[in-house]
GROMACS .gro file of C-alpha atoms in nm:
model
  429
    1MET     CA    1  19.880   5.897   9.237
    2ARG     CA    2  20.035   6.056   9.537
    3THR     CA    3  20.229   5.893   9.828
    4HIS     CA    4  20.215   6.070  10.153
    5LYS     CA    5  20.399   6.041  10.503
    6SER     CA    6  20.278   6.220  10.850
    7LEU     CA    7  20.527   6.272  11.146
    8LEU     CA    8  20.544   6.489  11.444
    9LEU     CA    9  20.790   6.784  11.455
   10LYS     CA   10  20.989   6.871  11.777
   11ASP     CA   11  21.020   7.239  11.695
   12SER     CA   12  20.753   7.379  11.409
   13PRO     CA   13  20.848   7.740  11.391
   14HIS     CA   14  21.237   7.653  11.334
   15PHE     CA   15  21.142   7.359  11.104
   16LYS     CA   16  20.920   7.628  10.891
   17GLU     CA   17  21.219   7.854  10.868
   18GLN     CA   18  21.431   7.554  10.736
   19LEU     CA   19  21.168   7.447  10.502
   20LEU     CA   20  21.116   7.784  10.327
   21LEU     CA   21  21.495   7.801  10.308
   22TRP     CA   22  21.547   7.483  10.134
   23SER     CA   23  21.266   7.543   9.893
   24GLN     CA   24  21.475   7.797   9.728
   25GLN     CA   25  21.661   7.560   9.499
   26PHE     CA   26  21.320   7.526   9.286
   27ASP     CA   27  21.194   7.762   9.029
   28ASP     CA   28  20.820   7.713   9.116
   29VAL     CA   29  20.740   7.779   9.520
   30VAL     CA   30  20.423   7.866   9.657
   31TRP     CA   31  20.454   7.909  10.070
   32LEU     CA   32  20.134   8.016  10.278
   33ASP     CA   33  20.157   8.102  10.615
   34SER     CA   34  19.877   8.157  10.853
   35ASN     CA   35  20.133   8.277  11.124
   36ASN     CA   36  19.935   8.071  11.380
   37TYR     CA   37  19.647   8.340  11.329
   38GLN     CA   38  19.351   8.149  11.488
   39GLN     CA   39  19.038   8.363  11.370
   40LEU     CA   40  19.015   8.296  11.006
   41ASN     CA   41  18.936   7.966  10.939
   42ALA     CA   42  19.265   7.845  10.835
   43GLN     CA   43  19.274   7.462  10.756
   44TYR     CA   44  19.672   7.455  10.793
   45ASP     CA   45  19.901   7.662  10.977
   46ALA     CA   46  20.138   7.657  10.678
   47VAL     CA   47  20.157   7.498  10.310
   48LEU     CA   48  20.466   7.442  10.082
   49ALA     CA   49  20.453   7.353   9.725
   50VAL     CA   50  20.760   7.319   9.500
   51ASP     CA   51  20.892   7.189   9.159
   52ALA     CA   52  20.613   7.183   8.883
   53MET     CA   53  20.520   6.860   8.723
   54THR     CA   54  20.280   7.041   8.508
   55SER     CA   55  20.180   7.391   8.478
   56ILE     CA   56  19.955   7.648   8.290
   57GLN     CA   57  20.053   7.996   8.213
   58SER     CA   58  19.841   8.238   7.967
   59ASP     CA   59  19.753   8.593   7.925
   60TYR     CA   60  19.387   8.705   8.005
   61GLN     CA   61  19.186   8.574   7.713
   62ASP     CA   62  18.999   8.266   7.792
   63ALA     CA   63  19.199   8.254   8.109
   64PHE     CA   64  18.944   8.085   8.339
   65ASP     CA   65  18.826   7.846   8.087
   66LYS     CA   66  19.203   7.741   8.065
   67LEU     CA   67  19.231   7.719   8.454
   68LYS     CA   68  18.891   7.521   8.448
   69GLU     CA   69  19.010   7.249   8.201
   70TYR     CA   70  19.370   7.218   8.391
   71GLN     CA   71  19.188   7.161   8.727
   72THR     CA   72  18.952   6.892   8.566
   73LEU     CA   73  19.217   6.741   8.372
   74THR     CA   74  19.466   6.740   8.702
   75GLN     CA   75  19.200   6.624   8.973
   76ASP     CA   76  19.518   6.722   9.188
   77TRP     CA   77  19.655   6.972   9.416
   78ILE     CA   78  19.726   7.305   9.208
   79PHE     CA   79  19.883   7.595   9.314
   80GLY     CA   80  19.913   7.958   9.148
   81TYR     CA   81  19.751   8.291   9.118
   82LEU     CA   82  19.504   8.515   8.940
   83SER     CA   83  19.626   8.868   8.836
   84TYR     CA   84  19.392   9.146   8.858
   85ASP     CA   85  19.390   9.187   8.473
   86LEU     CA   86  19.168   8.878   8.468
   87LYS     CA   87  18.886   9.130   8.473
   88ASN     CA   88  18.934   9.164   8.103
   89ASP     CA   89  18.849   8.810   8.085
   90VAL     CA   90  18.527   8.852   8.290
   91GLU     CA   91  18.403   9.175   8.135
   92HIS     CA   92  18.482   9.386   7.832
   93LEU     CA   93  18.773   9.588   8.000
   94LYS     CA   94  19.115   9.654   7.910
   95SER     CA   95  19.461   9.708   8.115
   96GLU     CA   96  19.680   9.968   7.928
   97ASN     CA   97  19.876  10.124   8.217
   98PHE     CA   98  20.244  10.110   8.269
   99ASP     CA   99  20.383   9.739   8.375
  100GLY     CA  100  20.719   9.747   8.516
  101LEU     CA  101  20.679   9.378   8.667
  102GLN     CA  102  20.563   9.153   8.346
  103PHE     CA  103  20.441   8.886   8.524
  104PRO     CA  104  20.185   8.642   8.343
  105GLU     CA  105  19.842   8.725   8.385
  106ILE     CA  106  19.766   8.360   8.509
  107TYR     CA  107  20.008   8.094   8.638
  108PHE     CA  108  19.892   7.750   8.812
  109PHE     CA  109  20.161   7.439   8.860
  110GLN     CA  110  20.111   7.112   8.970
  111PRO     CA  111  20.368   7.023   9.238
  112LYS     CA  112  20.589   6.741   9.281
  113LYS     CA  113  20.638   6.786   9.645
  114ILE     CA  114  20.376   6.942   9.905
  115PHE     CA  115  20.427   6.993  10.279
  116LEU     CA  116  20.121   7.050  10.500
  117LEU     CA  117  20.177   7.187  10.871
  118LYS     CA  118  19.903   7.182  11.153
  119GLY     CA  119  20.035   7.209  11.475
  120ASN     CA  120  20.328   6.981  11.540
  121ARG     CA  121  20.215   6.754  11.258
  122LEU     CA  122  20.377   6.768  10.916
  123THR     CA  123  20.227   6.579  10.609
  124MET     CA  124  20.418   6.534  10.295
  125HIS     CA  125  20.245   6.449   9.947
  126TYR     CA  126  20.491   6.340   9.671
  127MET     CA  127  20.430   6.263   9.327
  128ARG     CA  128  20.616   5.957   9.174
  129MET     CA  129  20.835   5.911   9.474
  130VAL     CA  130  21.159   5.746   9.450
  131ASP     CA  131  21.306   5.520   9.736
  132ASP     CA  132  21.393   5.714  10.035
  133GLU     CA  133  21.305   6.034   9.888
  134PHE     CA  134  21.106   6.167  10.191
  135ASP     CA  135  21.388   6.084  10.434
  136ASP     CA  136  21.653   6.263  10.202
  137ASP     CA  137  21.451   6.556  10.172
  138LEU     CA  138  21.384   6.568  10.532
  139SER     CA  139  21.772   6.543  10.617
  140GLN     CA  140  21.830   6.818  10.352
  141ILE     CA  141  21.562   7.051  10.528
  142LYS     CA  142  21.671   6.996  10.882
  143SER     CA  143  22.039   7.040  10.787
  144GLN     CA  144  21.959   7.417  10.669
  145HIS     CA  145  22.145   7.693  10.853
  146VAL     CA  146  21.881   7.964  10.912
  147ASN     CA  147  22.108   8.281  10.954
  148GLY     CA  148  21.971   8.538  11.213
  149VAL     CA  149  22.160   8.821  11.069
  150HIS     CA  150  21.987   9.010  10.772
  151GLU     CA  151  22.166   9.216  10.541
  152PRO     CA  152  22.010   9.589  10.472
  153ASN     CA  153  21.837   9.626  10.154
  154ASP     CA  154  21.977   9.948   9.976
  155VAL     CA  155  21.665  10.047   9.805
  156LYS     CA  156  21.566  10.404   9.690
  157ILE     CA  157  21.171  10.417   9.649
  158HIS     CA  158  20.999  10.648   9.406
  159LEU     CA  159  20.646  10.734   9.391
  160ARG     CA  160  20.475  10.683   9.035
  161ILE     CA  161  20.177  10.961   9.152
  162HIS     CA  162  20.293  11.234   9.359
  163LYS     CA  163  20.100  11.395   9.636
  164ASP     CA  164  19.931  11.682   9.450
  165GLU     CA  165  19.874  11.451   9.147
  166TYR     CA  166  19.727  11.191   9.406
  167PHE     CA  167  19.484  11.470   9.549
  168ASN     CA  168  19.385  11.587   9.172
  169LYS     CA  169  19.305  11.208   9.095
  170ILE     CA  170  19.116  11.172   9.424
  171ASN     CA  171  18.901  11.485   9.335
  172GLU     CA  172  18.819  11.347   8.982
  173MET     CA  173  18.696  11.008   9.150
  174LEU     CA  174  18.510  11.239   9.371
  175VAL     CA  175  18.326  11.391   9.067
  176HIS     CA  176  18.246  11.061   8.943
  177ILE     CA  177  18.086  10.980   9.290
  178HIS     CA  178  17.891  11.279   9.303
  179ARG     CA  179  17.761  11.249   8.956
  180GLY     CA  180  17.623  10.891   9.048
  181ASP     CA  181  17.860  10.691   8.824
  182ILE     CA  182  18.005  10.506   9.127
  183TYR     CA  183  17.939  10.471   9.491
  184GLU     CA  184  18.285  10.385   9.586
  185ALA     CA  185  18.635  10.267   9.446
  186ASN     CA  186  18.934  10.158   9.546
  187PHE     CA  187  19.229  10.380   9.408
  188CYS     CA  188  19.568  10.234   9.406
  189GLN     CA  189  19.924  10.389   9.369
  190GLU     CA  190  20.268  10.246   9.304
  191PHE     CA  191  20.577  10.271   9.472
  192TYR     CA  192  20.901  10.145   9.292
  193ALA     CA  193  21.256  10.131   9.246
  194GLU     CA  194  21.452  10.056   8.933
  195ASN     CA  195  21.803   9.889   8.876
  196THR     CA  196  21.750   9.731   9.221
  197VAL     CA  197  21.846   9.390   9.348
  198ILE     CA  198  21.684   9.242   9.693
  199ASN     CA  199  21.740   8.923   9.844
  200PRO     CA  200  21.372   8.757   9.819
  201ILE     CA  201  21.370   8.530  10.112
  202GLU     CA  202  21.541   8.792  10.353
  203THR     CA  203  21.315   9.050  10.247
  204TYR     CA  204  20.997   8.815  10.294
  205ASN     CA  205  21.111   8.723  10.642
  206LYS     CA  206  21.158   9.057  10.728
  207LEU     CA  207  20.800   9.173  10.606
  208ASN     CA  208  20.662   8.871  10.765
  209ALA     CA  209  20.813   8.919  11.116
  210ILE     CA  210  20.689   9.288  11.094
  211SER     CA  211  20.332   9.210  11.008
  212LYS     CA  212  20.254   8.809  11.121
  213PRO     CA  213  19.955   8.810  10.900
  214PRO     CA  214  19.697   8.535  10.845
  215PHE     CA  215  19.765   8.515  10.466
  216ALA     CA  216  20.146   8.574  10.416
  217THR     CA  217  20.285   8.425  10.101
  218PHE     CA  218  20.620   8.364   9.938
  219PHE     CA  219  20.553   8.302   9.574
  220LYS     CA  220  20.858   8.226   9.316
  221LEU     CA  221  20.803   8.171   8.946
  222SER     CA  222  21.158   8.154   8.819
  223ASP     CA  223  21.293   8.505   8.826
  224LYS     CA  224  20.965   8.666   8.951
  225TYR     CA  225  20.869   8.695   9.344
  226LEU     CA  226  20.585   8.794   9.525
  227LEU     CA  227  20.660   8.869   9.924
  228SER     CA  228  20.325   8.922  10.069
  229ALA     CA  229  20.211   9.014  10.424
  230SER     CA  230  19.825   8.980  10.338
  231PRO     CA  231  19.571   8.976  10.614
  232GLU     CA  232  19.280   8.943  10.369
  233ARG     CA  233  19.103   8.616  10.227
  234TYR     CA  234  18.942   8.662   9.900
  235ILE     CA  235  18.738   8.350   9.900
  236LYS     CA  236  18.749   7.983  10.049
  237LYS     CA  237  18.562   7.663   9.930
  238ALA     CA  238  18.515   7.384  10.227
  239GLY     CA  239  18.276   7.114  10.081
  240ASN     CA  240  17.947   7.292   9.942
  241THR     CA  241  18.058   7.626  10.173
  242ILE     CA  242  18.189   7.927  10.026
  243ILE     CA  243  18.331   8.190  10.266
  244SER     CA  244  18.454   8.532  10.152
  245GLN     CA  245  18.599   8.782  10.405
  246PRO     CA  246  18.639   9.133  10.256
  247ILE     CA  247  18.855   9.400  10.461
  248LYS     CA  248  18.754   9.767  10.445
  249GLY     CA  249  18.843   9.978  10.726
  250THR     CA  250  19.226  10.053  10.859
  251ALA     CA  251  19.344  10.203  11.158
  252LYS     CA  252  19.707  10.237  11.302
  253ARG     CA  253  19.810  10.049  11.623
  254SER     CA  254  19.947  10.233  11.935
  255GLU     CA  255  20.208  10.106  12.189
  256ASN     CA  256  20.027  10.254  12.459
  257ILE     CA  257  19.743   9.997  12.563
  258GLU     CA  258  19.467  10.275  12.656
  259GLU     CA  259  19.542  10.473  12.307
  260ASP     CA  260  19.541  10.129  12.114
  261GLU     CA  261  19.216  10.043  12.246
  262ALA     CA  262  19.048  10.390  12.169
  263LEU     CA  263  19.179  10.364  11.821
  264LYS     CA  264  19.031  10.025  11.797
  265GLU     CA  265  18.709  10.173  11.912
  266ALA     CA  266  18.728  10.470  11.694
  267LEU     CA  267  18.760  10.234  11.397
  268ARG     CA  268  18.445  10.025  11.503
  269ASN     CA  269  18.233  10.339  11.529
  270ASP     CA  270  18.361  10.523  11.202
  271GLN     CA  271  18.069  10.558  10.993
  272LYS     CA  272  18.281  10.616  10.665
  273GLU     CA  273  18.459  10.302  10.728
  274ARG     CA  274  18.136  10.131  10.825
  275SER     CA  275  17.950  10.250  10.534
  276GLU     CA  276  18.259  10.159  10.291
  277ASN     CA  277  18.272   9.797  10.426
  278ILE     CA  278  17.865   9.746  10.423
  279MET     CA  279  17.873   9.859  10.035
  280ILE     CA  280  18.139   9.589   9.967
  281VAL     CA  281  17.946   9.332  10.179
  282ASP     CA  282  17.639   9.409   9.952
  283LEU     CA  283  17.863   9.359   9.670
  284VAL     CA  284  18.030   9.044   9.777
  285ARG     CA  285  17.677   8.914   9.847
  286ASN     CA  286  17.571   8.982   9.499
  287ASP     CA  287  17.868   8.794   9.348
  288LEU     CA  288  17.826   8.507   9.556
  289SER     CA  289  17.446   8.470   9.475
  290LYS     CA  290  17.540   8.398   9.110
  291THR     CA  291  17.653   8.054   9.220
  292ALA     CA  292  17.463   7.998   9.540
  293LEU     CA  293  17.175   7.782   9.619
  294LYS     CA  294  16.868   7.993   9.692
  295GLY     CA  295  16.845   8.194   9.997
  296SER     CA  296  17.180   8.059  10.125
  297VAL     CA  297  17.390   8.388  10.104
  298VAL     CA  298  17.426   8.521  10.486
  299VAL     CA  299  17.626   8.758  10.646
  300LYS     CA  300  17.820   8.580  10.946
  301GLU     CA  301  17.997   8.900  11.069
  302LEU     CA  302  17.940   9.243  10.971
  303CYS     CA  303  18.216   9.508  11.041
  304GLU     CA  304  18.416   9.300  11.306
  305ILE     CA  305  18.748   9.456  11.413
  306TYR     CA  306  19.056   9.221  11.412
  307THR     CA  307  19.377   9.322  11.516
  308PHE     CA  308  19.709   9.253  11.338
  309ASP     CA  309  20.071   9.341  11.447
  310GLN     CA  310  20.068   9.681  11.242
  311VAL     CA  311  19.699   9.796  11.204
  312HIS     CA  312  19.344   9.715  11.328
  313GLN     CA  313  19.132   9.599  11.032
  314MET     CA  314  18.740   9.602  10.996
  315ILE     CA  315  18.648   9.258  10.829
  316SER     CA  316  18.314   9.122  10.731
  317THR     CA  317  18.232   8.762  10.667
  318VAL     CA  318  17.992   8.621  10.398
  319GLU     CA  319  17.895   8.279  10.336
  320SER     CA  320  17.688   8.100  10.085
  321LYS     CA  321  17.594   7.704   9.991
  322VAL     CA  322  17.658   7.583   9.647
  323ASP     CA  323  17.552   7.274   9.461
  324GLU     CA  324  17.805   7.010   9.476
  325ASP     CA  325  17.808   6.969   9.100
  326ILE     CA  326  17.928   7.323   9.028
  327ASN     CA  327  18.293   7.350   8.895
  328PRO     CA  328  18.478   7.536   9.170
  329VAL     CA  329  18.673   7.766   8.899
  330GLU     CA  330  18.307   7.911   8.805
  331ILE     CA  331  18.301   8.036   9.155
  332LEU     CA  332  18.621   8.219   9.129
  333LYS     CA  333  18.512   8.351   8.775
  334SER     CA  334  18.172   8.484   8.892
  335THR     CA  335  18.329   8.673   9.188
  336PHE     CA  336  18.655   8.790   9.046
  337PRO     CA  337  18.812   9.057   9.087
  338MET     CA  338  18.731   9.078   9.446
  339GLY     CA  339  18.485   9.352   9.556
  340SER     CA  340  18.724   9.495   9.809
  341MET     CA  341  18.969   9.585   9.538
  342THR     CA  342  18.737   9.733   9.285
  343GLY     CA  343  18.429   9.911   9.389
  344ALA     CA  344  18.070   9.952   9.369
  345PRO     CA  345  17.910   9.903   9.118
  346LYS     CA  346  18.198   9.690   9.017
  347ILE     CA  347  18.221   9.730   8.628
  348SER     CA  348  18.190  10.126   8.640
  349ALA     CA  349  18.450  10.133   8.918
  350MET     CA  350  18.718   9.931   8.747
  351LYS     CA  351  18.676  10.164   8.412
  352ILE     CA  352  18.730  10.461   8.617
  353ILE     CA  353  19.023  10.288   8.847
  354GLU     CA  354  19.188  10.197   8.485
  355ALA     CA  355  19.141  10.566   8.384
  356LEU     CA  356  19.290  10.741   8.676
  357GLU     CA  357  19.570  10.489   8.791
  358GLU     CA  358  19.912  10.515   8.617
  359THR     CA  359  20.041  10.154   8.693
  360LYS     CA  360  19.916   9.812   8.575
  361ARG     CA  361  19.786   9.621   8.894
  362GLY     CA  362  19.896   9.280   8.744
  363LEU     CA  363  19.938   9.048   9.068
  364TYR     CA  364  19.890   9.305   9.288
  365SER     CA  365  19.516   9.302   9.396
  366GLY     CA  366  19.497   8.960   9.250
  367SER     CA  367  19.511   8.649   9.417
  368VAL     CA  368  19.733   8.330   9.520
  369GLY     CA  369  19.607   8.021   9.653
  370TYR     CA  370  19.545   7.637   9.576
  371PHE     CA  371  19.280   7.386   9.489
  372THR     CA  372  19.259   7.054   9.662
  373PRO     CA  373  19.215   6.721   9.457
  374ASN     CA  374  18.844   6.733   9.553
  375GLY     CA  375  18.764   7.085   9.444
  376ASP     CA  376  18.775   7.263   9.766
  377PHE     CA  377  19.018   7.609   9.723
  378ASP     CA  378  19.140   7.884   9.918
  379PHE     CA  379  19.277   8.229   9.790
  380ASN     CA  380  19.402   8.536   9.952
  381VAL     CA  381  19.393   8.885   9.827
  382VAL     CA  382  19.743   9.025   9.724
  383ILE     CA  383  19.795   9.352   9.922
  384ARG     CA  384  20.077   9.452  10.171
  385SER     CA  385  20.305   9.303   9.916
  386ILE     CA  386  20.637   9.357   9.741
  387LEU     CA  387  20.672   9.230   9.420
  388PHE     CA  388  21.029   9.167   9.241
  389ASN     CA  389  21.139   9.108   8.877
  390GLU     CA  390  21.509   8.990   8.953
  391SER     CA  391  21.589   8.983   8.554
  392LYS     CA  392  21.448   9.345   8.496
  393LYS     CA  393  21.573   9.465   8.858
  394TYR     CA  394  21.234   9.603   8.927
  395VAL     CA  395  21.077   9.632   9.277
  396SER     CA  396  20.732   9.739   9.347
  397TYR     CA  397  20.465   9.766   9.586
  398SER     CA  398  20.143   9.946   9.567
  399VAL     CA  399  19.869  10.053   9.825
  400GLY     CA  400  19.529  10.172   9.792
  401GLY     CA  401  19.198  10.280   9.966
  402ALA     CA  402  18.829  10.297   9.919
  403ILE     CA  403  18.715  10.641   9.797
  404THR     CA  404  18.341  10.741   9.896
  405ALA     CA  405  18.138  11.052   9.898
  406LYS     CA  406  18.272  11.119  10.265
  407SER     CA  407  18.633  11.050  10.170
  408ASP     CA  408  18.893  11.340  10.248
  409PRO     CA  409  19.195  11.318   9.995
  410LEU     CA  410  19.442  11.412  10.272
  411LYS     CA  411  19.313  11.141  10.538
  412GLU     CA  412  19.327  10.903  10.241
  413TYR     CA  413  19.659  10.987  10.155
  414GLU     CA  414  19.774  10.940  10.501
  415GLU     CA  415  19.587  10.592  10.525
  416CYS     CA  416  19.799  10.481  10.222
  417LEU     CA  417  20.115  10.590  10.393
  418VAL     CA  418  20.000  10.345  10.714
  419LYS     CA  419  19.933  10.057  10.462
  420ALA     CA  420  20.291  10.114  10.321
  421LYS     CA  421  20.502  10.172  10.617
  422ALA     CA  422  20.583   9.775  10.662
  423MET     CA  423  20.677   9.753  10.309
  424ARG     CA  424  20.890  10.078  10.316
  425GLU     CA  425  21.049   9.998  10.639
  426VAL     CA  426  21.175   9.649  10.483
  427LEU     CA  427  21.308   9.799  10.151
  428GLU     CA  428  21.436  10.117  10.295
  429ASN     CA  429  21.556  10.002  10.635
   0.00000   0.00000   0.00000
């Protein structure tokens, strides 16, 4: 049983910084921050889970069955991630590309301590609390000194796929599209640095300050870190309602207000971007229908434009209703990996992606999130993210784009650079 305590904070933004700093003493940390972004159905402004009481870690084999068993057994808050390569558990697929990061393919833990922030209200949920533990922790958190000075990173980024090779691979993908093997596929490329050390918390704070996205994540598993400025929700369950919000379509921002509005309108009316988005919406509708009550799948928003600090994004919202008896892990399994990171038809796209990409995706284009004790959940899409293996001194970020029959290899390459801009700025100053 958990004990909880609730209180009002005088300075929420400062407390959030102190809380994240305090969390670094633990080996297991999940920090999720909506950055007060109001448009995307966030139940909490920020969530912190630390210190595993129990955990589950596995390769892809029977991963969803193991997660289902763990979630059913705990009937508690559990936090963790699904790597992209769990596709091999869902379908007869394989992942044989280079992996410099070496993250487990699935990891979830039952935290001893959870902090939920909404407005100025902080609620703390503790497992097996000892006397005065709430007050002692609060005192420690409030004594954290947030240093506004950031040390520059000294990172030299390399490309796993060089420009000419990228063009060749996109043209190969276009051959598949024109032949009718697929309509669309998300092709990703890795940028990396070896023999490199970064300060994870500083790097995350810089990345988050640039982007202020609604699904920001700081994740730590011992020596492995995810520092994410994700703007995208994969899937959420609230009661018997399922919400998925795929992103397809990106435009850069301008500091000139009129030019920025013109870029936004151009994205809204871009037929290539709209067709990309609608194809993925169809795929998401199909995925949700596998667990939905008959006739309950609806498109709430189609090709809406959402504005973030770095980019404008085209986002659709698809909802369904499910039977209250369905296991929540079954909903994840039947929709994973998310359509926005694969393509259509999904299985063919994943096979072609595997053949053309050079890097095992791992946690990139997977998902981080949590289950509540009553079986609700919320999971993001791991994009716009820096991954770091401290022991291997390996830093990586990947970016991708949807390739369709209308794709121009040069424009796709330029869109990748727009998406990579924040990570590159943070790592290379």
